[in-house]
CSV table of C-alpha atoms in Angstrom, one decimal:
chain,number,residue,atom,x,y,z
O,853,MET,CA,-65.9,45.3,42.3
O,854,GLN,CA,-67.0,47.3,45.3
O,855,LEU,CA,-70.1,49.5,45.0
O,856,ILE,CA,-70.4,52.6,47.2
O,857,ASP,CA,-73.9,54.0,47.3
O,858,LEU,CA,-73.5,57.7,48.0
O,859,LYS,CA,-77.0,58.3,49.4
O,860,ALA,CA,-76.6,55.4,51.8
O,861,ILE,CA,-73.2,56.8,53.0
O,862,LEU,CA,-74.8,60.3,53.3
O,863,GLN,CA,-77.6,59.0,55.4
O,864,HIS,CA,-75.4,56.9,57.5
O,865,THR,CA,-72.7,59.5,58.1
O,866,VAL,CA,-74.6,62.8,58.2
O,867,SER,CA,-78.4,62.5,58.5
O,868,SER,CA,-81.2,60.3,57.3
O,869,ALA,CA,-83.1,63.5,56.7
O,870,TYR,CA,-80.8,64.7,53.9
O,871,GLY,CA,-81.3,63.7,50.3
O,872,ASP,CA,-78.9,66.0,48.6
O,873,LEU,CA,-75.1,66.2,48.4
O,874,VAL,CA,-74.6,69.9,49.3
O,875,THR,CA,-72.2,71.8,51.5
O,876,ARG,CA,-68.6,71.2,52.1
O,877,PRO,CA,-68.9,69.7,55.6
O,878,THR,CA,-71.5,67.2,54.2
O,879,GLY,CA,-69.0,66.3,51.4
O,880,LYS,CA,-66.2,65.8,53.8
O,881,ALA,CA,-68.3,63.5,56.1
O,882,VAL,CA,-69.4,61.5,53.0
O,883,ARG,CA,-65.7,61.2,51.9
O,884,ASP,CA,-64.7,60.0,55.3
O,885,GLY,CA,-67.5,57.4,55.1
O,886,ILE,CA,-66.2,56.3,51.7
O,887,GLU,CA,-62.7,56.0,53.0
O,888,ALA,CA,-63.9,53.9,55.9
O,889,ALA,CA,-65.7,51.6,53.5
O,890,LEU,CA,-62.6,51.3,51.4
O,891,ASP,CA,-60.6,50.3,54.4
O,892,ASP,CA,-63.0,47.5,55.1
O,893,LEU,CA,-62.7,46.1,51.6
O,894,ASP,CA,-59.3,47.1,50.5
O,895,THR,CA,-58.7,44.0,48.3
O,896,GLU,CA,-61.3,45.0,45.7
O,897,PRO,CA,-59.5,46.3,42.5
O,898,VAL,CA,-62.2,48.6,41.3
O,899,THR,CA,-64.4,50.9,43.4
O,900,VAL,CA,-67.7,52.1,41.8
O,901,ILE,CA,-69.0,55.4,43.3
O,902,ASP,CA,-72.7,55.2,42.7
O,903,PHE,CA,-74.6,58.4,42.1
O,904,SER,CA,-77.8,56.7,41.0
O,905,THR,CA,-79.7,57.7,44.1
O,906,VAL,CA,-78.3,61.2,44.4
O,907,ARG,CA,-80.5,64.0,43.3
O,908,LEU,CA,-78.3,67.1,43.7
O,909,LEU,CA,-74.6,67.5,43.9
O,910,ASP,CA,-73.1,71.0,44.3
O,911,TYR,CA,-69.5,72.1,43.6
O,912,SER,CA,-68.4,72.0,47.2
O,913,CYS,CA,-69.6,68.5,47.7
O,914,ALA,CA,-68.1,67.4,44.3
O,915,ASP,CA,-64.8,68.8,45.4
O,916,GLU,CA,-64.8,67.0,48.7
O,917,ILE,CA,-66.2,63.7,47.4
O,918,VAL,CA,-64.7,63.3,44.0
O,919,GLY,CA,-61.8,65.8,43.8
O,920,LYS,CA,-60.2,65.1,47.2
O,921,LEU,CA,-61.0,61.4,47.0
O,922,LEU,CA,-59.2,61.0,43.7
O,923,LEU,CA,-56.3,63.2,44.8
O,924,GLU,CA,-55.8,61.1,47.9
O,925,GLN,CA,-56.7,57.7,46.7
O,926,GLY,CA,-56.6,57.8,42.9
O,927,GLY,CA,-53.0,56.8,42.7
O,928,ALA,CA,-53.6,53.6,44.5
O,929,ARG,CA,-57.1,52.6,43.6
O,930,VAL,CA,-59.3,52.5,40.5
O,931,PHE,CA,-62.5,54.4,40.7
O,932,LEU,CA,-65.5,54.5,38.3
O,933,LEU,CA,-68.3,57.0,38.7
O,934,GLN,CA,-71.6,55.5,38.0
O,935,GLY,CA,-75.2,56.7,37.6
O,936,VAL,CA,-74.2,60.3,37.0
O,937,THR,CA,-76.6,62.9,35.6
O,938,ALA,CA,-75.8,65.9,33.4
O,939,SER,CA,-76.1,68.1,36.5
O,940,HIS,CA,-73.8,65.9,38.5
O,941,CYS,CA,-71.2,66.2,35.6
O,942,GLU,CA,-71.6,70.0,35.7
O,943,ALA,CA,-70.4,69.9,39.3
O,944,ILE,CA,-67.7,67.3,38.9
O,945,GLU,CA,-66.2,68.6,35.6
O,946,PRO,CA,-64.8,71.9,36.9
O,947,VAL,CA,-63.6,70.2,40.1
O,948,LEU,CA,-61.6,67.7,38.2
O,949,ARG,CA,-60.2,70.3,35.8
O,950,ARG,CA,-59.1,72.5,38.7
O,951,HIS,CA,-57.2,69.6,40.2
O,952,LYS,CA,-55.9,68.5,36.8
O,953,LEU,CA,-57.6,65.1,37.3
O,954,ALA,CA,-59.7,63.0,35.0
O,955,ALA,CA,-62.3,60.3,35.7
O,956,ILE,CA,-64.5,57.9,33.7
O,957,ALA,CA,-68.2,58.1,34.4
O,958,ARG,CA,-71.2,56.1,33.3
O,959,ASP,CA,-74.5,57.8,33.2
O,960,ARG,CA,-77.9,56.4,34.0
O,961,GLU,CA,-78.4,55.3,30.4
O,962,GLY,CA,-75.2,53.4,30.4
O,963,ARG,CA,-73.2,55.9,28.3
O,964,VAL,CA,-69.6,56.3,29.2
O,965,ARG,CA,-67.9,59.6,29.2
O,966,MET,CA,-64.6,61.1,30.4
O,967,LEU,CA,-64.7,64.0,32.8
O,968,GLY,CA,-62.1,66.5,33.8
O,969,ALA,CA,-58.7,67.5,32.4
O,970,VAL,CA,-58.8,65.5,29.2
O,971,PRO,CA,-57.9,66.6,25.6
O,972,GLU,CA,-61.1,67.1,23.6
O,973,ASP,CA,-60.1,64.7,20.9
O,974,ALA,CA,-59.3,62.0,23.5
O,975,ARG,CA,-62.7,62.6,25.0
O,976,LYS,CA,-64.3,62.2,21.6
O,977,ALA,CA,-62.3,59.1,20.9
O,978,LEU,CA,-63.5,57.5,24.1
O,979,SER,CA,-67.1,58.4,23.3
O,980,ALA,CA,-66.7,56.8,19.8
O,981,LEU,CA,-65.2,53.7,21.3
O,982,THR,CA,-67.8,53.3,24.0
O,983,ASP,CA,-70.6,54.1,21.5
O,984,ARG,CA,-69.5,51.2,19.4
O,985,VAL,CA,-70.6,48.8,22.1
O,986,GLN,CA,-74.1,50.4,22.3
O,987,PRO,CA,-76.5,48.7,19.9
O,988,GLY,CA,-77.7,51.0,17.2
O,989,SER,CA,-75.2,53.7,17.9
O,990,PRO,CA,-73.5,55.1,14.8
O,991,ALA,CA,-69.7,54.7,14.8
O,992,ASP,CA,-67.7,57.9,14.5
O,993,ASN,CA,-64.6,56.6,12.9
O,994,ASP,CA,-63.1,60.1,12.4
O,995,ALA,CA,-63.1,60.6,16.2
O,996,LEU,CA,-60.8,57.6,16.5
O,997,VAL,CA,-58.0,59.1,14.3
O,998,LEU,CA,-55.8,60.6,16.9
O,999,PRO,CA,-52.4,62.2,17.0
O,1000,GLU,CA,-49.9,59.7,18.5
O,1001,GLY,CA,-49.4,61.8,21.6
O,1002,THR,CA,-53.1,62.2,22.3
O,1003,ALA,CA,-53.6,58.4,21.8
O,1004,LYS,CA,-50.9,57.7,24.3
O,1005,GLU,CA,-52.4,60.1,26.7
O,1006,LEU,CA,-55.9,58.6,26.4
O,1007,LEU,CA,-54.5,55.1,26.8
O,1008,GLN,CA,-52.6,56.1,29.8
O,1009,LEU,CA,-55.8,57.5,31.3
O,1010,LEU,CA,-57.7,54.4,30.5
O,1011,ARG,CA,-55.0,52.2,31.9
O,1012,PHE,CA,-55.5,54.1,35.2
O,1013,SER,CA,-59.3,54.0,35.0
O,1014,GLY,CA,-59.9,50.3,34.6
O,1015,PRO,CA,-58.5,46.9,35.7
O,1016,ARG,CA,-54.8,46.7,35.0
O,1017,ASP,CA,-53.8,45.1,31.7
O,1018,PRO,CA,-51.0,42.6,32.0
O,1019,ASP,CA,-49.4,44.0,28.9
O,1020,PRO,CA,-50.1,47.7,28.5
O,1021,ALA,CA,-48.1,47.7,25.2
O,1022,ASP,CA,-50.7,45.4,23.6
O,1023,ARG,CA,-53.5,47.6,24.6
O,1024,HIS,CA,-51.7,50.6,23.3
O,1025,SER,CA,-51.2,49.2,19.9
O,1026,ALA,CA,-54.8,47.9,19.7
O,1027,GLY,CA,-56.2,51.3,20.6
O,1028,ALA,CA,-53.9,53.4,18.6
O,1029,ALA,CA,-54.3,51.4,15.4
O,1030,GLU,CA,-57.6,53.1,14.6
I,1258,MET,CA,-79.9,111.2,69.0
I,1259,THR,CA,-82.0,109.4,66.4
I,1260,ARG,CA,-81.3,109.6,62.7
I,1261,VAL,CA,-83.9,108.8,60.1
I,1262,VAL,CA,-83.0,106.5,57.2
I,1263,ASN,CA,-85.7,106.6,54.5
I,1264,VAL,CA,-86.4,103.2,52.9
I,1265,PRO,CA,-87.0,103.9,49.2
I,1266,SER,CA,-90.6,103.8,48.1
I,1267,HIS,CA,-89.7,101.2,45.5
I,1268,PHE,CA,-86.9,99.2,47.2
I,1269,ASP,CA,-85.0,96.9,45.0
I,1270,ALA,CA,-81.4,96.3,43.7
I,1271,ARG,CA,-81.6,99.6,41.7
I,1272,SER,CA,-82.6,101.8,44.7
I,1273,PHE,CA,-80.3,99.9,47.1
I,1274,GLU,CA,-77.6,102.5,46.6
I,1275,GLN,CA,-80.0,105.2,47.6
I,1276,PHE,CA,-80.7,103.2,50.8
I,1277,ALA,CA,-77.0,102.5,51.5
I,1278,LYS,CA,-76.2,106.2,51.2
I,1279,ALA,CA,-79.1,107.0,53.6
I,1280,CYS,CA,-77.7,104.4,56.0
I,1281,GLY,CA,-74.2,106.0,55.9
I,1282,ASP,CA,-72.2,105.2,59.1
I,1283,MET,CA,-74.6,103.2,61.2
I,1284,THR,CA,-72.5,103.3,64.4
I,1285,ASP,CA,-73.0,106.8,65.8
I,1286,ASP,CA,-76.7,107.5,66.1
I,1287,ARG,CA,-79.7,105.4,66.9
I,1288,LEU,CA,-81.4,104.8,63.5
I,1289,LEU,CA,-85.0,104.9,62.6
I,1290,PHE,CA,-85.6,103.1,59.3
I,1291,ASP,CA,-88.7,104.7,57.9
I,1292,ALA,CA,-90.5,102.3,55.6
I,1293,HIS,CA,-93.9,104.0,56.2
I,1294,ALA,CA,-94.2,105.2,52.7
I,1295,THR,CA,-92.6,102.2,51.0
I,1296,GLN,CA,-94.8,100.9,48.3
I,1297,TRP,CA,-92.9,97.9,47.1
I,1298,ALA,CA,-89.8,95.9,48.1
I,1299,SER,CA,-88.1,93.1,46.3
I,1300,PRO,CA,-86.5,90.1,48.1
I,1301,PHE,CA,-83.1,91.9,47.6
I,1302,GLY,CA,-84.5,95.0,49.3
I,1303,LEU,CA,-85.9,93.0,52.2
I,1304,VAL,CA,-82.9,90.9,52.9
I,1305,GLY,CA,-80.7,94.0,52.6
I,1306,LEU,CA,-83.0,95.8,55.2
I,1307,LEU,CA,-82.5,92.8,57.6
I,1308,ALA,CA,-78.7,93.1,57.1
I,1309,ALA,CA,-78.8,96.8,57.9
I,1310,GLY,CA,-80.9,96.1,61.0
I,1311,GLN,CA,-78.5,93.5,62.2
I,1312,TRP,CA,-75.5,95.7,61.7
I,1313,ALA,CA,-77.1,98.7,63.4
I,1314,ALA,CA,-78.2,96.6,66.3
I,1315,GLU,CA,-74.8,95.0,66.8
I,1316,HIS,CA,-72.7,98.1,66.2
I,1317,GLY,CA,-74.9,101.1,66.9
I,1318,PRO,CA,-75.6,102.7,70.3
I,1319,GLU,CA,-79.1,101.2,70.5
I,1320,ARG,CA,-81.4,98.7,68.7
I,1321,PRO,CA,-82.7,100.5,65.6
I,1322,LEU,CA,-86.3,101.3,65.0
I,1323,LEU,CA,-88.4,100.4,61.9
I,1324,THR,CA,-91.7,101.8,60.9
I,1325,VAL,CA,-93.9,99.2,59.2
I,1326,PRO,CA,-95.2,100.2,55.7
I,1327,GLY,CA,-98.5,102.2,56.1
I,1328,ASP,CA,-100.1,100.5,53.1
I,1329,ARG,CA,-101.9,97.4,54.4
I,1330,ASP,CA,-101.2,95.4,51.2
I,1331,VAL,CA,-97.5,96.2,51.3
I,1332,ALA,CA,-97.2,95.3,54.9
I,1333,HIS,CA,-99.1,92.0,54.3
I,1334,TYR,CA,-96.7,91.2,51.4
I,1335,TRP,CA,-93.7,91.8,53.7
I,1336,GLY,CA,-95.3,89.5,56.2
I,1337,ARG,CA,-96.0,86.8,53.7
I,1338,ALA,CA,-92.4,87.1,52.5
I,1339,GLY,CA,-91.3,86.3,56.0
I,1340,PHE,CA,-89.8,89.7,56.7
I,1341,PHE,CA,-91.3,90.6,60.1
I,1342,ALA,CA,-90.6,87.2,61.6
I,1343,HIS,CA,-86.8,88.1,61.3
I,1344,ALA,CA,-87.0,91.8,61.6
I,1345,ALA,CA,-88.2,91.5,65.2
I,1346,ASP,CA,-84.8,90.0,66.1
I,1347,TRP,CA,-83.0,93.2,65.2
I,1348,TYR,CA,-85.5,96.1,65.0
I,1349,GLU,CA,-87.9,97.7,67.4
I,1350,LEU,CA,-91.0,97.6,65.2
I,1351,HIS,CA,-93.4,100.5,65.1
I,1352,GLY,CA,-96.8,100.4,63.3
I,1353,LYS,CA,-99.2,97.6,62.7
I,1354,VAL,CA,-97.4,94.3,62.0
I,1355,PRO,CA,-99.8,92.1,60.0
I,1356,ARG,CA,-100.6,88.7,61.5
I,1357,VAL,CA,-99.8,86.6,58.5
I,1358,THR,CA,-97.7,83.5,58.2
I,1359,PRO,CA,-94.7,83.4,55.9
I,1360,ALA,CA,-95.9,81.7,53.0
I,1361,THR,CA,-96.2,79.5,50.2
I,1362,SER,CA,-97.9,81.4,47.5
I,1363,SER,CA,-97.0,80.3,44.0
I,1364,ASP,CA,-94.7,83.2,43.6
I,1365,VAL,CA,-92.8,83.1,46.9
I,1366,LEU,CA,-90.6,80.1,46.3
I,1367,LEU,CA,-88.8,80.6,49.5
I,1368,ALA,CA,-89.8,83.0,52.1
I,1369,ILE,CA,-87.0,84.9,53.8
I,1370,THR,CA,-85.0,82.2,55.5
I,1371,PRO,CA,-82.0,82.6,57.9
I,1372,VAL,CA,-78.8,81.0,56.9
I,1373,ARG,CA,-76.7,80.2,60.0
I,1374,GLY,CA,-75.1,76.8,59.2
I,1375,THR,CA,-75.0,73.8,57.0
I,1376,ASP,CA,-78.4,72.5,58.2
I,1377,ASP,CA,-80.0,75.6,56.9
I,1378,VAL,CA,-78.4,75.2,53.5
I,1379,HIS,CA,-79.8,71.7,53.3
I,1380,GLY,CA,-83.2,72.9,54.3
I,1381,VAL,CA,-83.2,75.7,51.8
I,1382,VAL,CA,-82.1,73.4,48.9
I,1383,GLU,CA,-84.6,70.8,49.9
I,1384,SER,CA,-87.6,73.1,50.1
I,1385,VAL,CA,-86.9,75.1,47.0
I,1386,GLN,CA,-86.2,72.2,44.5
I,1387,GLU,CA,-89.7,70.9,43.9
I,1388,ARG,CA,-91.4,74.3,43.9
I,1389,SER,CA,-88.8,75.9,41.6
I,1390,ALA,CA,-88.9,72.9,39.2
I,1391,ALA,CA,-92.4,73.7,38.1
I,1392,ILE,CA,-91.7,77.4,37.6
I,1393,LEU,CA,-88.3,77.0,35.9
I,1394,SER,CA,-89.3,74.4,33.4
I,1395,GLY,CA,-93.0,75.1,33.2
I,1396,GLU,CA,-93.1,78.9,33.2
I,1397,LEU,CA,-89.6,80.0,32.3
I,1398,GLY,CA,-89.0,77.4,29.7
I,1399,LEU,CA,-85.6,76.1,31.0
I,1400,GLU,CA,-84.5,72.6,30.4
I,1401,ALA,CA,-85.3,70.2,33.2
I,1402,THR,CA,-81.6,70.0,34.1
I,1403,ALA,CA,-81.6,73.7,34.8
I,1404,THR,CA,-83.6,73.1,38.0
I,1405,MET,CA,-80.6,71.2,39.4
I,1406,GLY,CA,-78.3,74.0,38.4
I,1407,PHE,CA,-80.6,76.5,40.1
I,1408,ALA,CA,-80.4,74.6,43.4
I,1409,MET,CA,-76.6,74.3,43.1
I,1410,ALA,CA,-76.4,78.0,42.6
I,1411,LEU,CA,-78.6,78.6,45.6
I,1412,SER,CA,-76.6,76.2,47.7
I,1413,GLU,CA,-73.3,77.8,46.9
I,1414,ALA,CA,-74.6,81.3,47.5
I,1415,CYS,CA,-75.9,80.3,50.9
I,1416,GLN,CA,-72.6,78.5,51.7
I,1417,ASN,CA,-70.7,81.7,51.1
I,1418,ILE,CA,-72.5,83.1,54.2
I,1419,VAL,CA,-71.7,80.1,56.3
I,1420,GLU,CA,-68.1,79.9,55.2
I,1421,HIS,CA,-67.1,83.5,54.7
I,1422,ALA,CA,-69.4,86.0,56.3
I,1423,GLY,CA,-68.5,85.4,60.0
I,1424,THR,CA,-72.1,85.8,60.9
I,1425,SER,CA,-75.5,84.6,59.7
I,1426,GLY,CA,-77.5,85.9,56.8
I,1427,TRP,CA,-80.7,85.5,54.8
I,1428,VAL,CA,-82.0,84.1,51.5
I,1429,ALA,CA,-85.2,84.6,49.6
I,1430,VAL,CA,-86.4,83.2,46.3
I,1431,GLN,CA,-89.3,84.6,44.4
I,1432,ALA,CA,-90.9,84.6,40.9
I,1433,TYR,CA,-92.1,87.7,39.2
I,1434,HIS,CA,-93.5,89.0,35.9
I,1435,TRP,CA,-91.2,91.8,34.9
I,1436,ARG,CA,-93.5,93.5,32.5
I,1437,ARG,CA,-91.8,96.8,32.1
I,1438,ARG,CA,-88.2,95.9,32.4
I,1439,LEU,CA,-88.1,92.6,30.5
I,1440,GLY,CA,-91.6,91.6,29.5
I,1441,ARG,CA,-91.0,88.2,30.8
I,1442,ARG,CA,-91.2,86.1,34.0
I,1443,VAL,CA,-88.1,85.9,36.2
I,1444,VAL,CA,-87.0,84.0,39.2
I,1445,VAL,CA,-84.9,86.0,41.7
I,1446,ILE,CA,-82.6,84.7,44.4
I,1447,ALA,CA,-81.5,87.3,47.0
I,1448,VAL,CA,-78.9,86.6,49.6
I,1449,ALA,CA,-77.5,89.0,52.1
I,1450,ASP,CA,-75.5,89.2,55.2
I,1451,ALA,CA,-73.9,91.8,57.5
I,1452,GLY,CA,-70.6,90.0,57.8
I,1453,ILE,CA,-67.1,90.9,57.0
I,1454,GLY,CA,-67.4,91.1,53.3
I,1455,PHE,CA,-65.2,89.8,50.4
I,1456,ARG,CA,-62.3,92.1,51.0
I,1457,ARG,CA,-61.7,91.2,54.6
I,1458,SER,CA,-62.5,87.5,54.0
I,1459,LEU,CA,-59.8,87.3,51.2
I,1460,GLU,CA,-57.3,89.7,52.7
I,1461,ALA,CA,-55.0,87.2,54.3
I,1462,THR,CA,-54.5,85.1,51.2
I,1463,GLN,CA,-55.0,87.6,48.3
I,1464,ALA,CA,-54.1,91.2,49.3
I,1465,SER,CA,-50.4,90.8,48.8
I,1466,ARG,CA,-51.0,89.8,45.1
I,1467,PHE,CA,-52.7,93.1,44.5
I,1468,GLY,CA,-50.6,95.4,46.6
I,1469,ASP,CA,-51.9,99.0,46.5
I,1470,ARG,CA,-54.7,97.9,44.2
I,1471,TRP,CA,-56.3,95.8,46.9
I,1472,SER,CA,-59.9,96.9,47.4
I,1473,ASP,CA,-63.5,95.8,47.6
I,1474,ALA,CA,-63.5,95.8,43.8
I,1475,THR,CA,-60.4,93.7,43.3
I,1476,ALA,CA,-61.6,91.3,46.0
I,1477,LEU,CA,-64.8,90.8,44.1
I,1478,GLU,CA,-62.9,90.3,40.8
I,1479,ALA,CA,-60.6,87.8,42.4
I,1480,ALA,CA,-63.5,85.8,43.9
I,1481,LEU,CA,-65.6,85.8,40.8
I,1482,PHE,CA,-63.1,85.5,37.9
I,1483,GLN,CA,-60.1,83.9,39.6
I,1484,GLY,CA,-61.8,81.6,42.0
I,1485,ALA,CA,-59.9,83.1,44.9
I,1486,SER,CA,-60.7,81.9,48.4
I,1487,ARG,CA,-59.5,82.6,51.9
I,1488,PHE,CA,-58.6,79.0,52.2
I,1489,ARG,CA,-55.3,77.8,50.7
I,1490,ASP,CA,-56.9,74.5,49.6
I,1491,PRO,CA,-56.9,74.6,45.8
I,1492,GLY,CA,-60.3,73.0,45.6
I,1493,ARG,CA,-61.9,76.1,47.3
I,1494,GLY,CA,-63.3,79.1,45.5
I,1495,GLN,CA,-65.4,77.4,42.8
I,1496,GLY,CA,-68.8,78.3,44.0
I,1497,LEU,CA,-69.2,81.8,42.7
I,1498,GLY,CA,-67.7,80.8,39.3
I,1499,GLY,CA,-70.2,78.0,39.1
I,1500,ILE,CA,-73.0,80.4,39.8
I,1501,ALA,CA,-71.8,82.7,37.1
I,1502,ARG,CA,-71.5,79.8,34.6
I,1503,TYR,CA,-75.1,78.7,35.4
I,1504,LEU,CA,-76.5,82.2,35.0
I,1505,ASN,CA,-74.5,82.8,31.8
I,1506,ARG,CA,-75.9,79.7,30.2
I,1507,TRP,CA,-79.5,80.8,30.9
I,1508,SER,CA,-79.0,84.5,30.1
I,1509,GLY,CA,-79.3,85.3,33.8
I,1510,LYS,CA,-77.8,88.1,35.8
I,1511,LEU,CA,-75.5,87.9,38.8
I,1512,ALA,CA,-74.6,91.0,40.9
I,1513,VAL,CA,-72.5,90.8,44.0
I,1514,ARG,CA,-72.2,93.9,46.2
I,1515,SER,CA,-69.6,94.0,49.0
I,1516,GLY,CA,-68.2,97.0,50.9
I,1517,ALA,CA,-68.0,99.9,48.4
I,1518,ALA,CA,-68.1,97.9,45.2
I,1519,ARG,CA,-70.5,95.9,43.1
I,1520,ILE,CA,-69.6,93.4,40.3
I,1521,SER,CA,-72.1,92.1,37.8
I,1522,ILE,CA,-72.4,89.5,35.1
I,1523,VAL,CA,-74.6,91.6,32.8
I,1524,PRO,CA,-76.9,89.8,30.3
I,1525,SER,CA,-77.9,91.5,27.1
I,1526,TRP,CA,-81.3,92.4,28.5
I,1527,ASP,CA,-79.9,94.5,31.3
I,1528,ASP,CA,-78.0,97.8,31.4
I,1529,ASP,CA,-76.1,97.4,34.7
I,1530,GLN,CA,-72.4,98.2,34.9
I,1531,PRO,CA,-70.0,95.2,35.1
I,1532,LEU,CA,-68.1,96.9,37.9
I,1533,THR,CA,-68.9,99.9,40.1
I,1534,GLU,CA,-66.5,101.3,42.7
I,1535,GLY,CA,-66.7,104.1,45.2
I,1536,LEU,CA,-70.2,103.2,46.4
I,1537,THR,CA,-71.2,104.1,50.0
I,1538,PRO,CA,-69.8,101.3,52.1
I,1539,PHE,CA,-72.4,98.8,53.3
I,1540,PRO,CA,-71.7,95.9,55.7
I,1541,GLY,CA,-71.3,92.4,54.5
I,1542,SER,CA,-72.2,91.0,51.1
I,1543,GLN,CA,-75.4,91.1,49.0
I,1544,VAL,CA,-75.9,88.7,46.1
I,1545,LEU,CA,-78.6,89.0,43.5
I,1546,MET,CA,-79.3,86.3,40.9
I,1547,ILE,CA,-82.0,86.6,38.2
I,1548,VAL,CA,-83.0,83.8,35.9
I,1549,PRO,CA,-85.3,85.0,33.1
I,1550,ALA,CA,-87.8,83.1,31.1
I,1551,GLN,CA,-86.1,81.9,27.9
I,1552,GLU,CA,-87.0,83.6,24.7
I,1553,ALA,CA,-88.9,81.5,22.2
I,1554,GLN,CA,-86.5,80.2,19.5
């Protein structure tokens, strides 16, 4: 798994004086930096984009870094957004929706959420599934009862958001059985 | 010939139309902006006055004149807000300019700051975050996450100048107690430029969609509600919508004036019009954002 520290990329590619991911040119420079890093380690199956050290992300930067990166590389690589805050999600969410993209993000408390163009019940089902692995979290069984089409859509999204399953049909049946 | 433009005695977003009318066509005569009797000016008034000065200096026959407010306290406030430091670039100043440094009082979160490029946007965001956090969460009662949204809104508003105005502009951020109008504290962001405005910026990509209806008003509507941009890149045009969402969430106000139109997201505490057309044309774009203290639940 390859970890991309966004603040390190920002300071390496733009300026060590900057601490925030704002403005479109900054976002583009950071995306170029990410792509250069991906070229160096192109055998890694999963790339984690780490927001843990990022304070502020605006819409323009979110579009350049997340939107365009997923548009250009999302078909060939698996990305996970890590260390996101609520305000990062506010910037990323509309960007993904606008591009009709979805992404899986893990916040700083370890909670996993789905961002972007995802049906609401699929979003809730993922939250219910991931909450089950959090000790002490109440299980929301109702959220796991999905129409077949939605379940398929969610599984398809998950299949493209994590390491490839050798037999997607098995995963489908396991997830949809709830 | 010199024509006098009276600066309103109470110069803010409400009296801005009176000012724009007085400015009229700023290309024919040399202008004397008379602020001698001005008693108060909001950040919106001050950045608007700078935009007028720039336009008149660049398009008029001679550099315009500006009389400094006669009231010592008013002039000192303008100085602390950073006005004179930038006004000297565009105006021939008359009257006693106070020797004060632009400052960092608790209410001036960001003195008037020029926005010319990406570096300025980074600087603005950097300097305003820590100071605004204390006021937004401490005094206005917003959640801690609202501070980040505030900085995002500020960043996007400044980037509109860099990306679309075709010239530089200014931004100022200040906190007030609006006793009479609202009875609450507010934080105000004012952004202004004397650039090409929304209609010209969007014309190449949007005008054909609107045909005869294309105007300053339809350009503002397209930008605010449809995420229209002069770039064909589908990821563009999200900034203004993001600002509107942020202000909606915190019962704030957004008003954008460009050319002869003004569009507003009007909260329940305000009586502004959502869309006003047929105003006196004024160069560039002027953006006002107001975040009020949250009402106790």
